mmCIF file of N, CA and C in Angstrom:
data_model
loop_
_atom_site.group_PDB
_atom_site.id
_atom_site.type_symbol
_atom_site.label_atom_id
_atom_site.label_comp_id
_atom_site.label_asym_id
_atom_site.label_seq_id
_atom_site.Cartn_x
_atom_site.Cartn_y
_atom_site.Cartn_z
ATOM 1 N N MET A 24 10.034 -24.159 -5.476
ATOM 2 C CA MET A 24 9.646 -22.691 -5.159
ATOM 3 C C MET A 24 9.418 -23.465 -2.694
ATOM 4 N N ARG A 25 9.056 -24.141 -2.953
ATOM 5 C CA ARG A 25 9.062 -24.698 -1.339
ATOM 6 C C ARG A 25 10.195 -24.882 -1.256
ATOM 7 N N GLN A 26 11.209 -25.714 -1.315
ATOM 8 C CA GLN A 26 12.789 -25.903 -1.461
ATOM 9 C C GLN A 26 12.955 -24.179 -0.612
ATOM 10 N N THR A 27 12.553 -23.340 -2.201
ATOM 11 C CA THR A 27 13.833 -22.039 -1.782
ATOM 12 C C THR A 27 12.933 -21.821 0.505
ATOM 13 N N LEU A 28 11.740 -21.703 -0.132
ATOM 14 C CA LEU A 28 10.650 -20.946 1.124
ATOM 15 C C LEU A 28 11.513 -21.631 2.287
ATOM 16 N N LEU A 29 11.597 -23.087 2.607
ATOM 17 C CA LEU A 29 11.752 -23.759 3.812
ATOM 18 C C LEU A 29 12.967 -23.033 3.413
ATOM 19 N N ALA A 30 14.315 -23.098 2.823
ATOM 20 C CA ALA A 30 15.907 -22.684 2.954
ATOM 21 C C ALA A 30 15.710 -21.499 3.932
ATOM 22 N N VAL A 31 15.256 -20.280 3.074
ATOM 23 C CA VAL A 31 15.070 -19.130 3.657
ATOM 24 C C VAL A 31 14.844 -18.840 5.347
ATOM 25 N N SER A 32 13.453 -19.859 5.370
ATOM 26 C CA SER A 32 12.654 -20.117 6.714
ATOM 27 C C SER A 32 13.912 -20.147 7.684
ATOM 28 N N LEU A 33 14.172 -21.391 7.299
ATOM 29 C CA LEU A 33 14.941 -21.751 8.278
ATOM 30 C C LEU A 33 16.322 -21.408 8.664
ATOM 31 N N THR A 34 17.152 -21.080 7.874
ATOM 32 C CA THR A 34 17.309 -20.009 7.465
ATOM 33 C C THR A 34 17.615 -18.733 8.301
ATOM 34 N N ALA A 35 15.701 -18.387 8.491
ATOM 35 C CA ALA A 35 15.737 -16.980 8.927
ATOM 36 C C ALA A 35 15.388 -16.723 10.520
ATOM 37 N N ILE A 36 14.961 -18.676 10.972
ATOM 38 C CA ILE A 36 14.889 -18.499 12.490
ATOM 39 C C ILE A 36 16.705 -19.139 13.208
ATOM 40 N N ALA A 37 17.148 -19.729 11.738
ATOM 41 C CA ALA A 37 18.815 -19.785 12.594
ATOM 42 C C ALA A 37 19.209 -18.139 13.208
ATOM 43 N N MET A 38 18.639 -17.157 11.718
ATOM 44 C CA MET A 38 19.740 -15.969 12.188
ATOM 45 C C MET A 38 19.178 -15.480 13.251
ATOM 46 N N PHE A 39 17.690 -15.440 13.146
ATOM 47 C CA PHE A 39 16.633 -14.276 14.672
ATOM 48 C C PHE A 39 15.874 -15.393 15.301
ATOM 49 N N GLY A 40 15.862 -16.059 14.820
ATOM 50 C CA GLY A 40 15.313 -16.817 15.725
ATOM 51 C C GLY A 40 15.110 -16.737 17.225
ATOM 52 N N GLY A 41 16.859 -17.077 17.600
ATOM 53 C CA GLY A 41 16.930 -16.485 19.560
ATOM 54 C C GLY A 41 16.529 -15.118 20.096
ATOM 55 N N PRO A 42 16.391 -14.032 19.859
ATOM 56 C CA PRO A 42 16.625 -12.539 19.801
ATOM 57 C C PRO A 42 14.641 -12.872 20.450
ATOM 58 N N GLN A 43 13.888 -13.066 18.646
ATOM 59 C CA GLN A 43 12.447 -13.106 18.617
ATOM 60 C C GLN A 43 11.711 -14.356 19.626
ATOM 61 N N ALA A 44 12.576 -15.816 19.703
ATOM 62 C CA ALA A 44 12.044 -16.830 20.337
ATOM 63 C C ALA A 44 11.528 -16.057 21.391
ATOM 64 N N GLN A 45 12.317 -15.431 22.401
ATOM 65 C CA GLN A 45 12.560 -14.948 24.122
ATOM 66 C C GLN A 45 11.144 -14.015 23.805
ATOM 67 N N ALA A 46 11.158 -12.830 23.039
ATOM 68 C CA ALA A 46 10.444 -11.412 22.591
ATOM 69 C C ALA A 46 8.908 -11.850 23.183
ATOM 70 N N GLN A 47 8.591 -14.231 22.825
ATOM 71 C CA GLN A 47 7.799 -14.323 22.761
ATOM 72 C C GLN A 47 6.942 -15.473 23.661
ATOM 73 N N ASP A 48 6.261 -14.293 24.763
ATOM 74 C CA ASP A 48 6.558 -14.822 26.000
ATOM 75 C C ASP A 48 5.037 -13.821 26.824
ATOM 76 N N ALA A 49 4.572 -14.135 27.625
ATOM 77 C CA ALA A 49 2.980 -13.272 27.445
ATOM 78 C C ALA A 49 4.072 -12.543 29.126
ATOM 79 N N GLY A 50 5.339 -12.386 30.153
ATOM 80 C CA GLY A 50 6.068 -11.385 30.494
ATOM 81 C C GLY A 50 5.912 -9.583 29.346
ATOM 82 N N ILE A 51 6.898 -9.962 28.194
ATOM 83 C CA ILE A 51 6.791 -9.477 27.653
ATOM 84 C C ILE A 51 5.397 -8.232 26.664
ATOM 85 N N GLY A 52 4.413 -9.662 26.727
ATOM 86 C CA GLY A 52 2.816 -9.400 26.822
ATOM 87 C C GLY A 52 2.264 -8.451 27.096
ATOM 88 N N GLY A 53 2.695 -8.562 28.673
ATOM 89 C CA GLY A 53 2.022 -7.481 29.704
ATOM 90 C C GLY A 53 2.109 -6.485 29.233
ATOM 91 N N GLY A 54 3.739 -6.958 29.009
ATOM 92 C CA GLY A 54 4.592 -4.762 29.070
ATOM 93 C C GLY A 54 3.268 -4.081 27.721
ATOM 94 N N ILE A 55 3.362 -5.053 25.806
ATOM 95 C CA ILE A 55 2.171 -4.407 24.893
ATOM 96 C C ILE A 55 1.374 -4.025 25.684
ATOM 97 N N TYR A 56 0.171 -5.158 26.424
ATOM 98 C CA TYR A 56 -0.671 -4.724 26.319
ATOM 99 C C TYR A 56 -1.368 -3.650 27.306
ATOM 100 N N ALA A 57 -0.319 -3.825 28.415
ATOM 101 C CA ALA A 57 -0.006 -1.849 29.704
ATOM 102 C C ALA A 57 0.542 -0.757 28.542
ATOM 103 N N GLN A 58 1.162 -0.658 27.636
ATOM 104 C CA GLN A 58 0.980 -0.012 26.585
ATOM 105 C C GLN A 58 0.376 0.104 25.369
ATOM 106 N N TYR A 59 -0.436 -0.597 25.370
ATOM 107 C CA TYR A 59 -1.540 -0.358 23.708
ATOM 108 C C TYR A 59 -2.728 -1.066 24.142
ATOM 109 N N CYS A 60 -3.698 -2.025 24.998
ATOM 110 C CA CYS A 60 -4.714 -2.281 25.459
ATOM 111 C C CYS A 60 -5.008 -1.410 26.759
ATOM 112 N N ALA A 61 -4.490 -1.742 27.392
ATOM 113 C CA ALA A 61 -4.886 -1.203 28.703
ATOM 114 C C ALA A 61 -5.928 0.000 28.767
ATOM 115 N N THR A 62 -5.718 1.153 28.074
ATOM 116 C CA THR A 62 -6.882 1.800 27.707
ATOM 117 C C THR A 62 -8.425 2.121 27.411
ATOM 118 N N CYS A 63 -8.105 0.446 26.358
ATOM 119 C CA CYS A 63 -9.932 1.551 26.946
ATOM 120 C C CYS A 63 -10.726 -0.586 26.957
ATOM 121 N N HIS A 64 -9.116 -1.228 27.130
ATOM 122 C CA HIS A 64 -9.685 -2.746 27.951
ATOM 123 C C HIS A 64 -9.567 -2.937 29.535
ATOM 124 N N GLY A 65 -9.066 -2.004 30.026
ATOM 125 C CA GLY A 65 -8.546 -2.034 31.455
ATOM 126 C C GLY A 65 -7.046 -2.207 32.228
ATOM 127 N N ILE A 66 -7.024 -2.503 32.451
ATOM 128 C CA ILE A 66 -5.366 -2.523 33.686
ATOM 129 C C ILE A 66 -5.931 -4.425 33.847
ATOM 130 N N ASP A 67 -6.686 -4.789 33.872
ATOM 131 C CA ASP A 67 -7.049 -6.057 33.852
ATOM 132 C C ASP A 67 -7.379 -7.170 32.885
ATOM 133 N N GLY A 68 -7.547 -5.883 32.133
ATOM 134 C CA GLY A 68 -8.900 -7.121 30.816
ATOM 135 C C GLY A 68 -9.712 -7.066 30.904
ATOM 136 N N THR A 69 -10.515 -6.262 31.750
ATOM 137 C CA THR A 69 -12.623 -6.873 31.750
ATOM 138 C C THR A 69 -13.136 -5.442 30.903
ATOM 139 N N GLY A 70 -12.652 -4.937 30.602
ATOM 140 C CA GLY A 70 -13.750 -3.564 29.773
ATOM 141 C C GLY A 70 -13.206 -2.298 30.353
ATOM 142 N N ASP A 71 -12.564 -2.568 31.670
ATOM 143 C CA ASP A 71 -13.293 -1.171 32.400
ATOM 144 C C ASP A 71 -12.721 0.702 32.181
ATOM 145 N N GLY A 72 -11.159 0.070 31.012
ATOM 146 C CA GLY A 72 -10.550 1.673 30.504
ATOM 147 C C GLY A 72 -10.637 2.454 30.460
ATOM 148 N N PRO A 73 -9.599 3.258 31.026
ATOM 149 C CA PRO A 73 -11.036 5.321 30.950
ATOM 150 C C PRO A 73 -10.993 5.044 30.025
ATOM 151 N N LEU A 74 -10.492 4.889 28.101
ATOM 152 C CA LEU A 74 -11.041 5.346 27.525
ATOM 153 C C LEU A 74 -12.621 5.037 26.359
ATOM 154 N N ASN A 75 -13.125 3.701 27.699
ATOM 155 C CA ASN A 75 -14.085 3.203 27.088
ATOM 156 C C ASN A 75 -15.315 3.908 27.129
ATOM 157 N N GLU A 76 -15.920 4.807 28.344
ATOM 158 C CA GLU A 76 -16.397 5.778 28.039
ATOM 159 C C GLU A 76 -16.614 6.877 26.706
ATOM 160 N N LEU A 77 -15.245 6.482 26.521
ATOM 161 C CA LEU A 77 -15.022 7.690 24.650
ATOM 162 C C LEU A 77 -15.886 7.227 23.414
ATOM 163 N N MET A 78 -16.064 6.056 23.840
ATOM 164 C CA MET A 78 -15.704 4.767 22.550
ATOM 165 C C MET A 78 -17.431 4.539 21.740
ATOM 166 N N SER A 79 -17.466 4.428 21.053
ATOM 167 C CA SER A 79 -18.851 4.178 20.922
ATOM 168 C C SER A 79 -19.212 2.639 21.004
ATOM 169 N N GLN A 80 -18.212 2.028 20.727
ATOM 170 C CA GLN A 80 -18.561 0.632 20.736
ATOM 171 C C GLN A 80 -18.133 -0.324 22.232
ATOM 172 N N SER A 81 -18.562 -0.338 23.547
ATOM 173 C CA SER A 81 -17.942 -0.458 24.313
ATOM 174 C C SER A 81 -16.434 -1.942 24.089
ATOM 175 N N ALA A 82 -15.112 -1.949 25.026
ATOM 176 C CA ALA A 82 -14.161 -2.576 24.320
ATOM 177 C C ALA A 82 -15.037 -3.970 25.669
ATOM 178 N N PRO A 83 -14.592 -4.964 24.451
ATOM 179 C CA PRO A 83 -15.219 -6.012 25.131
ATOM 180 C C PRO A 83 -14.110 -6.661 26.916
ATOM 181 N N ASP A 84 -14.958 -7.654 27.356
ATOM 182 C CA ASP A 84 -14.167 -7.573 28.154
ATOM 183 C C ASP A 84 -12.975 -8.805 28.016
ATOM 184 N N LEU A 85 -11.934 -8.973 27.949
ATOM 185 C CA LEU A 85 -10.462 -9.788 27.545
ATOM 186 C C LEU A 85 -10.702 -11.217 28.772
ATOM 187 N N THR A 86 -11.142 -11.298 29.979
ATOM 188 C CA THR A 86 -11.562 -12.598 30.210
ATOM 189 C C THR A 86 -11.936 -13.897 30.532
ATOM 190 N N LYS A 87 -12.816 -13.458 29.384
ATOM 191 C CA LYS A 87 -13.918 -13.988 29.542
ATOM 192 C C LYS A 87 -13.831 -14.513 27.501
ATOM 193 N N LEU A 88 -13.174 -14.716 26.948
ATOM 194 C CA LEU A 88 -12.595 -15.016 25.785
ATOM 195 C C LEU A 88 -12.784 -17.089 25.527
ATOM 196 N N SER A 89 -12.046 -17.162 26.654
ATOM 197 C CA SER A 89 -11.455 -18.859 26.686
ATOM 198 C C SER A 89 -13.898 -19.322 27.029
ATOM 199 N N GLU A 90 -14.169 -18.573 28.315
ATOM 200 C CA GLU A 90 -15.554 -19.223 28.634
ATOM 201 C C GLU A 90 -16.533 -18.583 26.938
ATOM 202 N N ALA A 91 -16.720 -17.614 26.021
ATOM 203 C CA ALA A 91 -17.443 -17.526 25.453
ATOM 204 C C ALA A 91 -16.774 -18.370 24.034
ATOM 205 N N ASN A 92 -16.248 -19.420 24.156
ATOM 206 C CA ASN A 92 -15.595 -20.181 23.346
ATOM 207 C C ASN A 92 -15.434 -21.774 24.015
ATOM 208 N N ASP A 93 -16.649 -22.291 24.312
ATOM 209 C CA ASP A 93 -16.369 -23.389 25.405
ATOM 210 C C ASP A 93 -14.900 -23.622 25.671
ATOM 211 N N GLY A 94 -14.663 -22.718 26.867
ATOM 212 C CA GLY A 94 -13.265 -23.444 27.779
ATOM 213 C C GLY A 94 -12.694 -23.396 26.833
ATOM 214 N N VAL A 95 -12.099 -22.566 25.833
ATOM 215 C CA VAL A 95 -11.387 -23.320 25.195
ATOM 216 C C VAL A 95 -10.409 -21.682 24.288
ATOM 217 N N PHE A 96 -8.518 -21.432 24.471
ATOM 218 C CA PHE A 96 -8.698 -20.313 24.793
ATOM 219 C C PHE A 96 -7.946 -20.126 22.601
ATOM 220 N N PRO A 97 -9.614 -18.998 22.387
ATOM 221 C CA PRO A 97 -9.439 -19.082 20.760
ATOM 222 C C PRO A 97 -8.325 -18.227 20.451
ATOM 223 N N MET A 98 -6.442 -19.127 20.572
ATOM 224 C CA MET A 98 -5.617 -18.155 20.004
ATOM 225 C C MET A 98 -5.582 -17.463 18.251
ATOM 226 N N LEU A 99 -5.824 -18.158 17.256
ATOM 227 C CA LEU A 99 -5.747 -18.246 16.443
ATOM 228 C C LEU A 99 -6.587 -16.787 16.041
ATOM 229 N N GLU A 100 -8.184 -17.337 16.328
ATOM 230 C CA GLU A 100 -8.403 -15.345 15.870
ATOM 231 C C GLU A 100 -8.097 -14.591 17.025
ATOM 232 N N VAL A 101 -7.472 -14.755 17.868
ATOM 233 C CA VAL A 101 -7.177 -13.467 18.852
ATOM 234 C C VAL A 101 -6.003 -12.607 18.174
ATOM 235 N N ILE A 102 -5.019 -13.189 17.595
ATOM 236 C CA ILE A 102 -3.949 -12.886 17.039
ATOM 237 C C ILE A 102 -4.402 -12.561 15.512
ATOM 238 N N HIS A 103 -5.324 -12.863 14.957
ATOM 239 C CA HIS A 103 -6.149 -12.136 13.593
ATOM 240 C C HIS A 103 -6.326 -11.172 14.006
ATOM 241 N N ILE A 104 -7.386 -11.259 15.139
ATOM 242 C CA ILE A 104 -7.907 -9.071 15.971
ATOM 243 C C ILE A 104 -7.265 -9.035 16.319
ATOM 244 N N ILE A 105 -5.714 -9.009 16.992
ATOM 245 C CA ILE A 105 -4.481 -8.174 17.199
ATOM 246 C C ILE A 105 -4.001 -7.859 16.109
ATOM 247 N N ASP A 106 -3.038 -8.530 14.968
ATOM 248 C CA ASP A 106 -2.602 -8.298 13.674
ATOM 249 C C ASP A 106 -3.171 -7.833 12.572
ATOM 250 N N GLY A 107 -4.735 -7.899 12.726
ATOM 251 C CA GLY A 107 -5.917 -7.090 11.868
ATOM 252 C C GLY A 107 -5.774 -7.760 10.071
ATOM 253 N N ARG A 108 -5.255 -8.499 9.950
ATOM 254 C CA ARG A 108 -5.167 -8.578 8.375
ATOM 255 C C ARG A 108 -6.295 -9.724 8.155
ATOM 256 N N THR A 109 -6.410 -10.450 8.664
ATOM 257 C CA THR A 109 -7.297 -11.426 8.374
ATOM 258 C C THR A 109 -9.183 -10.520 7.756
ATOM 259 N N GLY A 110 -9.166 -9.276 7.822
ATOM 260 C CA GLY A 110 -10.228 -9.090 7.343
ATOM 261 C C GLY A 110 -10.719 -9.166 9.210
ATOM 262 N N LEU A 111 -10.720 -9.492 10.297
ATOM 263 C CA LEU A 111 -12.105 -9.644 10.730
ATOM 264 C C LEU A 111 -11.877 -8.475 12.497
ATOM 265 N N ARG A 112 -12.532 -7.711 11.841
ATOM 266 C CA ARG A 112 -12.544 -6.788 12.440
ATOM 267 C C ARG A 112 -12.680 -6.384 14.131
ATOM 268 N N ALA A 113 -12.246 -6.489 15.791
ATOM 269 C CA ALA A 113 -12.713 -6.363 16.865
ATOM 270 C C ALA A 113 -13.492 -5.363 17.157
ATOM 271 N N HIS A 114 -14.642 -5.397 17.873
ATOM 272 C CA HIS A 114 -14.862 -3.849 18.305
ATOM 273 C C HIS A 114 -16.287 -3.313 16.974
ATOM 274 N N GLY A 115 -16.567 -3.656 16.123
ATOM 275 C CA GLY A 115 -16.706 -3.512 14.510
ATOM 276 C C GLY A 115 -16.182 -2.288 13.357
ATOM 277 N N GLY A 116 -14.514 -2.670 13.729
ATOM 278 C CA GLY A 116 -13.492 -1.513 13.254
ATOM 279 C C GLY A 116 -12.864 -1.006 14.319
ATOM 280 N N PRO A 117 -13.514 -0.483 15.233
ATOM 281 C CA PRO A 117 -12.463 1.470 16.231
ATOM 282 C C PRO A 117 -10.289 0.500 16.351
ATOM 283 N N MET A 118 -10.742 -0.612 15.971
ATOM 284 C CA MET A 118 -9.772 -1.005 17.550
ATOM 285 C C MET A 118 -8.087 -0.941 16.151
ATOM 286 N N PRO A 119 -6.993 -0.458 16.565
ATOM 287 C CA PRO A 119 -6.311 -0.245 15.466
ATOM 288 C C PRO A 119 -5.818 -1.845 15.162
ATOM 289 N N VAL A 120 -5.100 -1.295 13.968
ATOM 290 C CA VAL A 120 -4.471 -2.287 13.819
ATOM 291 C C VAL A 120 -3.081 -3.740 14.173
ATOM 292 N N TYR A 121 -3.126 -2.885 14.892
ATOM 293 C CA TYR A 121 -1.526 -3.823 15.670
ATOM 294 C C TYR A 121 -0.218 -4.311 14.621
ATOM 295 N N GLY A 122 -1.177 -5.168 14.423
ATOM 296 C CA GLY A 122 0.175 -5.626 13.438
ATOM 297 C C GLY A 122 1.020 -4.901 12.839
ATOM 298 N N ARG A 123 -0.054 -3.610 11.606
ATOM 299 C CA ARG A 123 0.272 -2.469 11.365
ATOM 300 C C ARG A 123 1.329 -1.125 12.656
ATOM 301 N N VAL A 124 0.333 -1.348 13.191
ATOM 302 C CA VAL A 124 1.002 -0.457 14.450
ATOM 303 C C VAL A 124 2.613 -0.913 14.140
ATOM 304 N N PHE A 125 3.173 -2.177 14.987
ATOM 305 C CA PHE A 125 4.177 -2.770 15.050
ATOM 306 C C PHE A 125 5.376 -2.080 13.262
ATOM 307 N N ASP A 126 5.150 -3.001 12.482
ATOM 308 C CA ASP A 126 5.822 -2.409 11.726
ATOM 309 C C ASP A 126 6.132 -1.148 11.148
ATOM 310 N N GLU A 127 4.602 -0.730 11.829
ATOM 311 C CA GLU A 127 5.664 1.358 11.098
ATOM 312 C C GLU A 127 6.055 1.532 12.546
ATOM 313 N N GLU A 128 6.646 1.032 13.716
ATOM 314 C CA GLU A 128 7.086 1.234 14.523
ATOM 315 C C GLU A 128 9.079 1.072 14.424
ATOM 316 N N HIS A 129 9.100 -0.583 13.346
ATOM 317 C CA HIS A 129 9.911 -0.225 12.710
ATOM 318 C C HIS A 129 10.887 0.122 11.274
ATOM 319 N N GLY A 130 10.043 0.688 11.286
ATOM 320 C CA GLY A 130 10.164 1.778 9.310
ATOM 321 C C GLY A 130 9.914 0.625 8.387
ATOM 322 N N THR A 131 8.839 0.539 8.779
ATOM 323 C CA THR A 131 8.774 -1.336 7.528
ATOM 324 C C THR A 131 7.294 -1.879 7.340
ATOM 325 N N THR A 132 6.921 -2.356 6.492
ATOM 326 C CA THR A 132 5.402 -3.291 6.753
ATOM 327 C C THR A 132 5.890 -5.055 6.642
ATOM 328 N N MET A 133 4.881 -5.062 6.111
ATOM 329 C CA MET A 133 4.561 -7.534 6.674
ATOM 330 C C MET A 133 6.374 -7.364 5.119
ATOM 331 N N GLN A 134 6.016 -6.846 3.955
ATOM 332 C CA GLN A 134 6.961 -7.365 2.767
ATOM 333 C C GLN A 134 8.089 -6.582 3.100
ATOM 334 N N GLY A 135 8.824 -6.394 4.458
ATOM 335 C CA GLY A 135 9.590 -5.692 4.559
ATOM 336 C C GLY A 135 11.469 -6.415 5.061
ATOM 337 N N ASP A 136 11.577 -6.436 6.377
ATOM 338 C CA ASP A 136 12.851 -6.919 6.120
ATOM 339 C C ASP A 136 12.530 -7.682 7.887
ATOM 340 N N VAL A 137 13.217 -9.572 7.235
ATOM 341 C CA VAL A 137 12.704 -10.252 7.882
ATOM 342 C C VAL A 137 12.548 -10.468 9.384
ATOM 343 N N SER A 138 13.791 -9.873 9.925
ATOM 344 C CA SER A 138 13.848 -9.746 11.245
ATOM 345 C C SER A 138 12.871 -8.650 11.662
ATOM 346 N N ALA A 139 11.919 -7.470 11.252
ATOM 347 C CA ALA A 139 10.716 -7.214 11.850
ATOM 348 C C ALA A 139 9.917 -7.354 11.924
ATOM 349 N N VAL A 140 9.734 -8.561 10.072
ATOM 350 C CA VAL A 140 8.481 -8.854 10.271
ATOM 351 C C VAL A 140 8.525 -10.163 11.459
ATOM 352 N N LEU A 141 9.261 -10.791 11.849
ATOM 353 C CA LEU A 141 9.702 -11.376 12.898
ATOM 354 C C LEU A 141 9.370 -10.951 14.313
ATOM 355 N N GLU A 142 9.694 -9.746 14.313
ATOM 356 C CA GLU A 142 9.469 -9.155 16.099
ATOM 357 C C GLU A 142 8.358 -8.405 15.686
ATOM 358 N N THR A 143 7.719 -8.334 14.141
ATOM 359 C CA THR A 143 6.274 -7.952 14.451
ATOM 360 C C THR A 143 5.244 -8.993 15.039
ATOM 361 N N ARG A 144 5.492 -9.881 14.634
ATOM 362 C CA ARG A 144 4.724 -10.985 14.433
ATOM 363 C C ARG A 144 5.410 -12.208 16.125
ATOM 364 N N GLY A 145 6.174 -11.308 16.525
ATOM 365 C CA GLY A 145 6.656 -12.499 18.139
ATOM 366 C C GLY A 145 5.822 -11.326 18.824
ATOM 367 N N ARG A 146 5.312 -10.380 19.008
ATOM 368 C CA ARG A 146 4.628 -8.982 19.366
ATOM 369 C C ARG A 146 3.261 -9.014 19.543
ATOM 370 N N VAL A 147 2.935 -9.132 18.719
ATOM 371 C CA VAL A 147 1.318 -9.793 18.689
ATOM 372 C C VAL A 147 1.631 -11.667 19.497
ATOM 373 N N LEU A 148 1.293 -12.607 18.955
ATOM 374 C CA LEU A 148 2.100 -13.536 19.810
ATOM 375 C C LEU A 148 2.214 -13.449 20.983
ATOM 376 N N SER A 149 3.199 -13.065 21.845
ATOM 377 C CA SER A 149 3.270 -12.262 23.396
ATOM 378 C C SER A 149 1.974 -11.570 23.976
ATOM 379 N N LEU A 150 1.558 -10.713 23.104
ATOM 380 C CA LEU A 150 0.114 -9.392 23.190
ATOM 381 C C LEU A 150 -0.693 -11.099 23.943
ATOM 382 N N ALA A 151 -0.979 -11.609 22.661
ATOM 383 C CA ALA A 151 -1.918 -13.291 22.826
ATOM 384 C C ALA A 151 -1.496 -14.036 24.316
ATOM 385 N N MET A 152 -0.173 -14.377 24.133
ATOM 386 C CA MET A 152 0.033 -15.147 25.216
ATOM 387 C C MET A 152 0.157 -15.140 26.703
ATOM 388 N N PHE A 153 -0.420 -13.312 26.995
ATOM 389 C CA PHE A 153 -0.868 -12.228 27.738
ATOM 390 C C PHE A 153 -2.228 -12.874 28.141
ATOM 391 N N LEU A 154 -2.782 -12.855 26.972
ATOM 392 C CA LEU A 154 -4.212 -12.397 27.028
ATOM 393 C C LEU A 154 -4.741 -13.879 27.773
ATOM 394 N N GLU A 155 -4.064 -15.095 27.181
ATOM 395 C CA GLU A 155 -4.070 -16.137 27.731
ATOM 396 C C GLU A 155 -4.809 -16.983 28.911
ATOM 397 N N SER A 156 -3.017 -15.904 29.447
ATOM 398 C CA SER A 156 -3.024 -16.202 30.455
ATOM 399 C C SER A 156 -3.724 -15.063 31.974
ATOM 400 N N LEU A 157 -4.647 -14.752 31.620
ATOM 401 C CA LEU A 157 -6.083 -13.486 31.952
ATOM 402 C C LEU A 157 -7.544 -14.254 32.243
ATOM 403 N N GLN A 158 -7.357 -15.325 31.032
ATOM 404 C CA GLN A 158 -8.517 -16.256 31.541
ATOM 405 C C GLN A 158 -8.770 -16.767 32.747
ATOM 406 N N GLN A 159 -10.746 -16.722 32.938
ATOM 407 C CA GLN A 159 -11.271 -16.893 34.583
ATOM 408 C C GLN A 159 -11.512 -18.018 34.254
#
């Protein structure tokens, strides 16, 4: 079973790795952030977006994630919060599950097409990398 999974993974990387690898960068993450996150978290990530005043719980300051984690950016936790599949919910729950949002843009779920799954994961990683670049 492991050999089959490894073979499928390597094939997927060979077939789809090029474009997805390019999609995983902070520059692309900045565009994703502007489209999906800035309305609550603010353009600069400090939590002062225009929709924040309508929320029951304020959006956190995303520029201080490393500071709150002993100077280390909590990449995996951030990915889990963005992706929303771990049960960990930011803001107590009102934040959209962007893994699902990105999947639905492709008309698939994480169980679906390998290229769509890789695209969704690449977008989540790009967004997390952008957030890492905002740290003060």
